[in-house]
Amino acid sequence: MTQFEGSHILSVSQLDLDSINTIFNVANKMTPYALREKRTKVLEGAILGNLFFEPSTRTRVSFGCAFNLLGGHVRETTGMASSSLSKGESLYDTARVLSTYSDVIAMRHPDAYSVKEFAEGSRVPVINGGDGPNEHPTQALLDLFTIKKELSHSGMGIDGMHIAMVGDLKYGRTVHSLSRLLCMHKDIKFTLISPSELAMPDYVIADIENAGHKITITEQLEGNLHNADILYLTRIQEERFPSQEEANKYRGKFRLNHNIYTQHCKSNTVIMHPLPRDSRAQANELDNDLNSHPSLAIFRQADNGLLIRMALFALTLGVANQLEKYECPVNWYSRKADR
C-alpha cells in the first residue's frame, strides 16, 4: 500500500487497490465540506504552490479550491512566460526554490515526465496535474471514483463492466491513466473507438491485454455502443498536434447527441467526459441536447474531482484523520447545502 504522507503523487502506477480505496474513503469524508455544510481548518497556515505551465481552468481552480476548503492558502503561477523557466531556469532549480515557499505543490506542464523531473528537486510533496500527453493521475482517480458511484446506482461494480472510450485516444492522457487503473480490476471489456491515427498507444493496449481484459478496437461509433455501461468521450487534443491543420482533420469525427445516444446506447449508459468539451459547431463531440439527461455524469465528474484532490492533500500532508478536530460552522448562506 502506498505511503501517502510526504510522498509525491506522480503516476497511477504508484497505486494499488488498497491505496485507491483509502483515497476514496477519505474523499467521501470531504463531501460535507465541499457542500459547505461545515468547514474544516485542518490546513490553516499551509501553502499550496499551484504551478500551471499549460492552459487550464477547471483543474487549476479545482486544486486551488480543494486546498482552500481545507483551510489552506494558495499561491499560483500560470503560464511559462510568467515564470523563470522562460529565462532558461531548469525544472530542478525551480523546484528547489519554490518548494521553500510551499508545503505541497500541484503542477501541470506540457512535456511528458516533466513533473517527475520537477519532483526530483522538490523538498515538499508534488502532485501531478498533467504532464503533456503522458498522465493525469488525479483525473483518472476522479474518473474511477465517478464510475464506481454511477454504476452503484444500477447495482453494478467496476469488475465485469463494459467501457467504450471514444475520440483522441493517442494524445488523451486521461484515458491512458484511467486504463491503467482499470487494469487493476477484473473482467472488463474495453471498446476503443478512434481514427487509426489517434489510436490508443500500444503500451496501454499491452497493459490491458496483460491484465486479461477484452479489447475491441474500431473506427466505427455506431454499432459498438449498445452494451456499454460507461461511454467515455474525449475531445481532439489540438494543442498536441504538429499543426492546427492536422488537428482539424479529426475534429467533429465522433459526435454524441440525444438522437445517437437513444439509437445506439442502453437507456442507463453513463456518459463521461474529462472536460472541457469542445462545443464549437465544427467539433461538438458532446451535444448540449444531452445536458438534462440523467445519464450525463460530466458535471458530477467535476464535483468528484474536488473531493479527490481534497483527499490527496489531506493524505500527503498527514491530516486525513484530523478533519473533525478542526471543524467550524459555515456562517454564510450557501445553496450547495440544499442540494
Short mmCIF file of C-alpha atoms in Angstrom, two decimals:
data_model
loop_
_atom_site.label_atom_id
_atom_site.label_comp_id
_atom_site.label_asym_id
_atom_site.label_seq_id
_atom_site.Cartn_x
_atom_site.Cartn_y
_atom_site.Cartn_z
CA MET A 1 0.00 0.00 0.00
CA THR A 2 1.22 3.50 -0.87
CA GLN A 3 2.79 5.61 1.85
CA PHE A 4 0.99 8.90 1.29
CA GLU A 5 2.38 11.23 3.93
CA GLY A 6 5.22 13.29 2.45
CA SER A 7 5.06 11.44 -0.87
CA HIS A 8 4.76 12.68 -4.45
CA ILE A 9 1.71 11.60 -6.46
CA LEU A 10 3.11 11.42 -9.99
CA SER A 11 1.61 8.34 -11.65
CA VAL A 12 -1.24 5.90 -11.18
CA SER A 13 1.42 3.16 -11.31
CA GLN A 14 2.28 4.11 -7.72
CA LEU A 15 -1.12 2.95 -6.53
CA ASP A 16 -2.71 -0.39 -5.73
CA LEU A 17 -6.33 -1.20 -4.92
CA ASP A 18 -5.84 -0.69 -1.18
CA SER A 19 -4.35 2.75 -1.80
CA ILE A 20 -7.18 3.69 -4.14
CA ASN A 21 -9.78 2.58 -1.60
CA THR A 22 -8.03 4.71 1.04
CA ILE A 23 -8.23 7.75 -1.26
CA PHE A 24 -11.91 7.08 -1.99
CA ASN A 25 -12.77 6.65 1.70
CA VAL A 26 -11.13 9.98 2.54
CA ALA A 27 -12.80 11.61 -0.48
CA ASN A 28 -16.21 10.56 0.84
CA LYS A 29 -15.39 12.26 4.14
CA MET A 30 -14.85 15.50 2.24
CA THR A 31 -18.45 15.72 0.98
CA PRO A 32 -19.87 17.94 3.78
CA TYR A 33 -17.00 20.41 3.36
CA ALA A 34 -17.40 20.55 -0.42
CA LEU A 35 -21.14 21.13 0.03
CA ARG A 36 -20.44 23.90 2.58
CA GLU A 37 -22.43 22.07 5.25
CA LYS A 38 -19.48 22.70 7.55
CA ARG A 39 -15.87 23.82 7.36
CA THR A 40 -12.54 22.42 8.46
CA LYS A 41 -9.40 24.46 9.12
CA VAL A 42 -7.15 21.42 9.25
CA LEU A 43 -4.61 23.03 6.86
CA GLU A 44 -4.81 26.55 8.25
CA GLY A 45 -1.45 28.23 7.59
CA ALA A 46 -0.35 25.70 4.96
CA ILE A 47 0.55 26.93 1.45
CA LEU A 48 -0.14 25.24 -1.89
CA GLY A 49 2.11 26.18 -4.79
CA ASN A 50 -0.26 25.82 -7.76
CA LEU A 51 2.05 25.76 -10.78
CA PHE A 52 0.25 25.50 -14.11
CA PHE A 53 2.61 25.94 -17.05
CA GLU A 54 -0.05 24.81 -19.52
CA PRO A 55 -3.50 26.41 -20.01
CA SER A 56 -6.08 25.11 -17.56
CA THR A 57 -9.17 26.45 -15.90
CA ARG A 58 -11.07 23.58 -14.31
CA THR A 59 -8.15 21.53 -12.95
CA ARG A 60 -6.20 24.56 -11.74
CA VAL A 61 -9.20 26.04 -9.92
CA SER A 62 -10.18 22.61 -8.58
CA PHE A 63 -6.75 22.14 -6.97
CA GLY A 64 -6.87 25.63 -5.50
CA CYS A 65 -10.40 25.32 -4.15
CA ALA A 66 -9.66 21.89 -2.71
CA PHE A 67 -6.81 23.37 -0.70
CA ASN A 68 -8.85 26.41 0.36
CA LEU A 69 -11.66 24.16 1.58
CA LEU A 70 -9.20 22.51 3.96
CA GLY A 71 -8.24 25.93 5.32
CA GLY A 72 -5.02 26.42 3.38
CA HIS A 73 -3.66 29.27 1.25
CA VAL A 74 -2.91 29.10 -2.48
CA ARG A 75 -0.12 30.81 -4.45
CA GLU A 76 -0.40 30.44 -8.23
CA THR A 77 1.92 30.63 -11.20
CA THR A 78 0.24 30.31 -14.58
CA GLY A 79 1.90 30.12 -17.98
CA MET A 80 5.52 29.52 -18.92
CA ALA A 81 6.10 33.18 -19.81
CA SER A 82 5.37 34.35 -16.26
CA SER A 83 7.97 32.03 -14.71
CA SER A 84 11.77 31.91 -14.71
CA LEU A 85 11.55 28.79 -16.88
CA SER A 86 11.24 31.27 -19.77
CA LYS A 87 14.70 32.56 -18.80
CA GLY A 88 16.25 29.12 -19.06
CA GLU A 89 15.94 28.03 -15.43
CA SER A 90 15.81 24.25 -15.05
CA LEU A 91 12.87 22.40 -13.54
CA TYR A 92 15.19 21.18 -10.79
CA ASP A 93 16.23 24.71 -9.80
CA THR A 94 12.63 25.94 -9.97
CA ALA A 95 11.58 23.11 -7.68
CA ARG A 96 14.37 23.76 -5.17
CA VAL A 97 13.31 27.38 -4.83
CA LEU A 98 9.51 27.14 -4.98
CA SER A 99 9.32 24.20 -2.60
CA THR A 100 10.84 26.51 0.01
CA TYR A 101 7.73 28.68 -0.25
CA SER A 102 5.17 25.84 -0.21
CA ASP A 103 4.03 22.88 1.85
CA VAL A 104 2.77 20.98 -1.20
CA ILE A 105 2.86 21.67 -4.95
CA ALA A 106 0.36 20.84 -7.70
CA MET A 107 1.90 21.11 -11.15
CA ARG A 108 0.89 20.88 -14.80
CA HIS A 109 3.43 21.05 -17.62
CA PRO A 110 3.18 20.44 -21.38
CA ASP A 111 6.10 17.98 -21.55
CA ALA A 112 5.85 14.28 -20.69
CA TYR A 113 7.67 13.30 -17.48
CA SER A 114 8.37 16.96 -16.65
CA VAL A 115 6.53 16.78 -13.33
CA LYS A 116 8.68 13.81 -12.30
CA GLU A 117 11.79 15.82 -13.17
CA PHE A 118 10.48 18.74 -11.13
CA ALA A 119 9.69 16.47 -8.17
CA GLU A 120 13.32 15.32 -8.02
CA GLY A 121 14.25 18.83 -6.90
CA SER A 122 11.29 19.46 -4.61
CA ARG A 123 11.50 19.36 -0.83
CA VAL A 124 7.72 19.01 -0.47
CA PRO A 125 5.15 16.60 -1.98
CA VAL A 126 4.34 17.22 -5.65
CA ILE A 127 1.02 16.18 -7.22
CA ASN A 128 0.92 15.71 -10.98
CA GLY A 129 -1.83 17.82 -12.56
CA GLY A 130 -1.00 16.54 -16.04
CA ASP A 131 2.32 16.18 -17.85
CA GLY A 132 1.78 16.58 -21.58
CA PRO A 133 0.32 13.50 -23.29
CA ASN A 134 1.65 11.19 -20.58
CA GLU A 135 -0.53 11.02 -17.44
CA HIS A 136 -3.19 12.80 -15.42
CA PRO A 137 -3.43 10.74 -12.21
CA THR A 138 -5.91 12.92 -10.31
CA GLN A 139 -8.28 12.90 -13.30
CA ALA A 140 -8.00 9.12 -13.51
CA LEU A 141 -8.81 8.79 -9.82
CA LEU A 142 -11.83 11.07 -10.04
CA ASP A 143 -12.98 9.18 -13.15
CA LEU A 144 -12.71 5.83 -11.37
CA PHE A 145 -14.46 7.30 -8.32
CA THR A 146 -17.24 8.55 -10.61
CA ILE A 147 -17.56 5.20 -12.41
CA LYS A 148 -17.85 3.39 -9.09
CA LYS A 149 -20.56 5.77 -7.82
CA GLU A 150 -22.52 5.86 -11.08
CA LEU A 151 -22.55 2.07 -11.55
CA SER A 152 -23.64 1.55 -7.95
CA HIS A 153 -27.00 3.14 -8.81
CA SER A 154 -27.64 0.13 -11.08
CA GLY A 155 -26.32 -2.36 -8.55
CA MET A 156 -23.12 -2.85 -10.55
CA GLY A 157 -19.44 -2.69 -9.72
CA ILE A 158 -16.35 -1.98 -11.79
CA ASP A 159 -15.46 -5.66 -12.20
CA GLY A 160 -17.23 -7.05 -15.26
CA MET A 161 -18.25 -3.71 -16.74
CA HIS A 162 -18.03 -2.60 -20.39
CA ILE A 163 -16.42 0.78 -21.11
CA ALA A 164 -16.30 2.45 -24.53
CA MET A 165 -13.57 5.09 -24.93
CA VAL A 166 -14.14 7.43 -27.86
CA GLY A 167 -12.13 10.12 -29.61
CA ASP A 168 -8.49 11.11 -29.35
CA LEU A 169 -7.03 8.12 -27.55
CA LYS A 170 -3.46 8.84 -28.70
CA TYR A 171 -2.96 12.20 -27.03
CA GLY A 172 -5.72 11.94 -24.40
CA ARG A 173 -3.72 11.44 -21.22
CA THR A 174 -6.90 10.91 -19.21
CA VAL A 175 -7.71 7.62 -20.95
CA HIS A 176 -4.11 6.45 -20.57
CA SER A 177 -4.20 6.87 -16.79
CA LEU A 178 -7.75 5.60 -16.41
CA SER A 179 -6.94 2.44 -18.39
CA ARG A 180 -4.06 1.70 -16.05
CA LEU A 181 -6.33 1.98 -13.03
CA LEU A 182 -8.97 -0.22 -14.65
CA CYS A 183 -6.30 -2.88 -15.28
CA MET A 184 -6.28 -3.49 -11.53
CA HIS A 185 -9.88 -4.77 -11.76
CA LYS A 186 -11.33 -7.95 -13.27
CA ASP A 187 -13.08 -8.98 -16.47
CA ILE A 188 -13.55 -5.55 -18.06
CA LYS A 189 -14.45 -5.15 -21.72
CA PHE A 190 -12.80 -2.20 -23.45
CA THR A 191 -14.15 -0.85 -26.74
CA LEU A 192 -11.66 1.66 -28.15
CA ILE A 193 -13.16 3.89 -30.84
CA SER A 194 -10.91 6.35 -32.67
CA PRO A 195 -9.41 7.14 -36.05
CA SER A 196 -6.48 4.76 -36.61
CA GLU A 197 -4.12 7.74 -36.49
CA LEU A 198 -5.36 8.58 -32.98
CA ALA A 199 -5.49 5.04 -31.59
CA MET A 200 -4.64 4.15 -28.03
CA PRO A 201 -0.83 3.78 -27.63
CA ASP A 202 0.50 0.24 -27.92
CA TYR A 203 1.90 0.25 -24.38
CA VAL A 204 -1.55 0.98 -22.92
CA ILE A 205 -3.13 -1.76 -25.04
CA ALA A 206 -0.41 -4.15 -23.88
CA ASP A 207 -1.20 -3.30 -20.24
CA ILE A 208 -4.90 -4.01 -20.81
CA GLU A 209 -4.23 -7.31 -22.57
CA ASN A 210 -1.66 -8.43 -20.00
CA ALA A 211 -4.23 -7.80 -17.27
CA GLY A 212 -6.57 -10.27 -19.00
CA HIS A 213 -9.25 -7.87 -20.22
CA LYS A 214 -11.07 -7.97 -23.57
CA ILE A 215 -10.45 -5.29 -26.18
CA THR A 216 -12.31 -4.30 -29.32
CA ILE A 217 -10.57 -1.68 -31.49
CA THR A 218 -12.64 0.07 -34.14
CA GLU A 219 -13.09 3.31 -36.05
CA GLN A 220 -16.88 2.98 -36.06
CA LEU A 221 -19.05 4.60 -33.38
CA GLU A 222 -22.42 3.20 -34.46
CA GLY A 223 -22.92 -0.44 -33.60
CA ASN A 224 -20.24 -0.51 -30.91
CA LEU A 225 -22.02 1.22 -28.03
CA HIS A 226 -25.10 -0.94 -27.47
CA ASN A 227 -23.78 -2.90 -24.47
CA ALA A 228 -21.55 -0.22 -22.96
CA ASP A 229 -22.08 0.61 -19.29
CA ILE A 230 -19.75 3.63 -19.47
CA LEU A 231 -19.26 5.86 -22.51
CA TYR A 232 -16.13 7.98 -22.06
CA LEU A 233 -15.64 10.65 -24.71
CA THR A 234 -12.58 12.83 -25.26
CA ARG A 235 -12.01 15.95 -27.32
CA ILE A 236 -9.38 16.23 -30.03
CA GLN A 237 -6.26 17.39 -28.18
CA GLU A 238 -5.42 20.00 -30.80
CA GLU A 239 -2.65 21.55 -28.69
CA ARG A 240 -0.61 18.34 -29.05
CA PHE A 241 -0.80 18.10 -32.84
CA PRO A 242 2.08 19.28 -35.03
CA SER A 243 -0.25 21.80 -36.68
CA GLN A 244 -3.80 23.12 -36.45
CA GLU A 245 -4.49 21.80 -39.94
CA GLU A 246 -3.62 18.28 -38.79
CA ALA A 247 -5.95 18.56 -35.79
CA ASN A 248 -8.77 19.88 -37.96
CA LYS A 249 -8.81 16.60 -39.92
CA TYR A 250 -10.31 14.82 -36.92
CA ARG A 251 -12.45 17.49 -35.27
CA GLY A 252 -16.10 16.50 -35.27
CA LYS A 253 -15.42 12.95 -36.48
CA PHE A 254 -17.17 11.42 -33.44
CA ARG A 255 -20.21 13.17 -32.03
CA LEU A 256 -22.78 12.18 -29.45
CA ASN A 257 -26.19 13.79 -29.25
CA HIS A 258 -29.55 12.75 -27.84
CA ASN A 259 -30.64 11.00 -31.02
CA ILE A 260 -27.44 8.97 -31.39
CA TYR A 261 -27.50 8.05 -27.71
CA THR A 262 -31.11 6.87 -27.91
CA GLN A 263 -30.45 4.79 -31.02
CA HIS A 264 -27.18 3.16 -30.03
CA CYS A 265 -26.84 3.10 -26.22
CA LYS A 266 -28.63 1.45 -23.33
CA SER A 267 -31.00 3.78 -21.51
CA ASN A 268 -28.70 3.88 -18.48
CA THR A 269 -25.30 4.06 -20.20
CA VAL A 270 -23.31 6.60 -18.20
CA ILE A 271 -21.85 9.45 -20.28
CA MET A 272 -18.48 10.76 -19.14
CA HIS A 273 -16.04 13.35 -20.47
CA PRO A 274 -12.96 14.78 -18.72
CA LEU A 275 -13.85 18.32 -19.86
CA PRO A 276 -13.54 20.78 -21.38
CA ARG A 277 -15.83 19.56 -24.13
CA ASP A 278 -15.39 21.37 -27.42
CA SER A 279 -18.82 22.88 -28.08
CA ARG A 280 -17.83 24.72 -31.25
CA ALA A 281 -20.00 23.79 -34.23
CA GLN A 282 -17.16 22.13 -36.11
CA ALA A 283 -16.42 19.85 -33.15
CA ASN A 284 -19.33 19.46 -30.72
CA GLU A 285 -18.32 15.97 -29.61
CA LEU A 286 -20.90 16.04 -26.81
CA ASP A 287 -24.05 17.96 -27.67
CA ASN A 288 -25.86 20.33 -25.32
CA ASP A 289 -29.11 18.49 -26.04
CA LEU A 290 -27.91 15.89 -23.51
CA ASN A 291 -27.43 18.45 -20.73
CA SER A 292 -30.55 17.43 -18.82
CA HIS A 293 -30.16 13.68 -19.44
CA PRO A 294 -29.89 11.79 -16.13
CA SER A 295 -27.08 9.62 -17.52
CA LEU A 296 -24.88 12.63 -18.27
CA ALA A 297 -22.27 12.47 -15.49
CA ILE A 298 -19.77 15.07 -16.69
CA PHE A 299 -20.61 17.67 -14.05
CA ARG A 300 -20.78 15.05 -11.32
CA GLN A 301 -17.29 14.07 -12.50
CA ALA A 302 -16.07 17.63 -11.95
CA ASP A 303 -17.68 17.71 -8.50
CA ASN A 304 -15.91 14.47 -7.62
CA GLY A 305 -12.60 15.99 -8.68
CA LEU A 306 -12.81 18.41 -5.79
CA LEU A 307 -13.31 15.53 -3.33
CA ILE A 308 -10.41 13.51 -4.73
CA ARG A 309 -7.99 16.44 -4.65
CA MET A 310 -9.03 17.34 -1.10
CA ALA A 311 -8.34 13.73 -0.13
CA LEU A 312 -4.90 13.73 -1.74
CA PHE A 313 -3.90 16.93 0.04
CA ALA A 314 -5.12 15.55 3.37
CA LEU A 315 -3.25 12.28 2.85
CA THR A 316 0.04 13.70 1.60
CA LEU A 317 0.12 16.24 4.45
CA GLY A 318 -0.92 13.67 7.04
CA VAL A 319 -4.14 15.25 8.29
CA ALA A 320 -6.80 12.86 6.95
CA ASN A 321 -7.65 11.74 10.49
CA GLN A 322 -7.84 15.26 11.92
CA LEU A 323 -10.64 16.78 9.82
CA GLU A 324 -13.32 16.78 12.51
CA LYS A 325 -10.96 18.16 15.15
CA TYR A 326 -10.70 21.43 13.22
CA GLU A 327 -14.33 21.79 12.17
CA CYS A 328 -16.29 25.00 12.46
CA PRO A 329 -19.69 26.20 11.21
CA VAL A 330 -20.46 27.85 7.88
CA ASN A 331 -21.52 31.43 8.56
CA TRP A 332 -22.85 32.36 5.13
CA TYR A 333 -25.83 31.25 3.07
CA SER A 334 -24.98 28.58 0.50
CA ARG A 335 -27.38 26.82 -1.84
CA LYS A 336 -24.90 23.95 -2.13
CA ALA A 337 -26.02 22.64 1.24
CA ASP A 338 -29.61 22.50 -0.07
CA ARG A 339 -28.84 20.15 -2.98
#
